[in-house]
Amino acid sequence: DVCSSDLGLARSLRERGTDARLHGRRPAGEHHPPAPDEVPFEERDPAVEGWHLDWPSRWHIAASQINRLAPCIYIPNYDADYSCMAPLLSEDVRVVGVGHSDDPWHYDHLCRIGPCCDGIVGVSAAISNHLKMIAPEFSSRMETIPYGVALPDGDRAAFPQARSPDSGHRLRIIYAGRLVREQKRALDVVAVARMLRDRNVPFEMIVVGDGALRGDMERAVHDLIRERR
């Protein structure tokens, strides 16, 4: 299925002059694919979705659709069901796998399709290093491209001032997400807060979310909460 991250990637690539398009099952209900004039949507042959077909037959049909677009780059992303068609793709189709998070699912997916990948991207050094440890045979094809968020131009001038302990400003840090160990490593924000306090950096940390680590985090930052950090 097409998800928001797929759409965002395709839109960003098209803004940079790359012919990027989505390939998959047409979403049902209110989650419709983008308009054709925004991002082309290659609908997977409805026959592929029929339960009367076995998986190898589905992979062959989907691979033939991708091969018709060659030369191109195929990024399976979260589509573990159909990424098994990678061995059926032509030499003119480059396959790029992505390790999005420190999650067993992503590692298992990349280990399965790794032999067919021309490149494998880890979004952090920790993820790339773990991939190299569990699948050293793919090391030569791995790259680390960290996730990042660009600062708005209007805030760049103010940012250095906010970091200065003598400026009277506080560095504001906001974590918004699930409070879990895998993928998010939410307890790391506690270590960050203590490091800032030890370095006498004025700061305010806001945590928005819930999850299995909530109780542990509240106990770990009890003193920081009393200090109104």
Coordinates of N, CA, C and O in Angstrom, one line a residue, residues 28 36 63 74 77 80 91 94 164 194 199 208 212 223:
A28 N -7.8 2.0 -0.5 CA -9.3 2.1 -0.5 C -9.7 3.2 0.5 O -8.9 3.7 1.3
P36 N -2.7 12.3 -10.6 CA -1.7 11.9 -11.6 C -0.8 13.1 -12.0 O 0.4 12.8 -12.3
A63 N 7.0 -8.0 -11.1 CA 8.3 -7.7 -11.6 C 8.2 -7.3 -13.1 O 9.0 -6.4 -13.5
Y74 N 14.4 0.7 -7.9 CA 13.3 0.2 -7.1 C 13.6 0.2 -5.7 O 14.6 -0.4 -5.2
N77 N 11.1 -0.4 0.3 CA 10.6 0.3 1.5 C 10.0 -0.7 2.4 O 10.6 -1.6 2.8
A80 N 7.4 -5.8 2.2 CA 8.1 -7.0 2.4 C 7.5 -8.1 1.6 O 8.2 -9.1 1.1
E91 N 18.5 -6.4 -15.2 CA 19.8 -5.7 -14.8 C 19.7 -4.2 -14.9 O 20.5 -3.5 -14.3
R94 N 17.9 -1.1 -10.6 CA 18.7 -1.1 -9.4 C 17.8 -1.1 -8.2 O 16.8 -0.4 -8.1
S164 N 23.6 29.5 23.9 CA 24.6 30.1 24.8 C 24.1 30.1 26.2 O 23.0 30.7 26.5
R194 N 20.4 15.1 31.1 CA 21.4 15.1 32.1 C 22.8 15.7 31.6 O 23.5 16.4 32.3
R199 N 26.5 20.3 31.8 CA 27.3 21.3 31.0 C 26.8 22.7 31.2 O 27.2 23.7 30.6
V208 N 6.3 14.4 24.5 CA 4.9 14.1 24.1 C 4.8 12.7 23.6 O 5.4 12.3 22.6
A212 N 5.5 1.8 26.5 CA 6.0 0.9 27.6 C 7.0 1.5 28.5 O 7.2 1.1 29.7
D223 N 13.9 14.1 39.3 CA 14.6 15.2 39.8 C 14.6 16.4 38.8 O 14.5 17.6 39.2

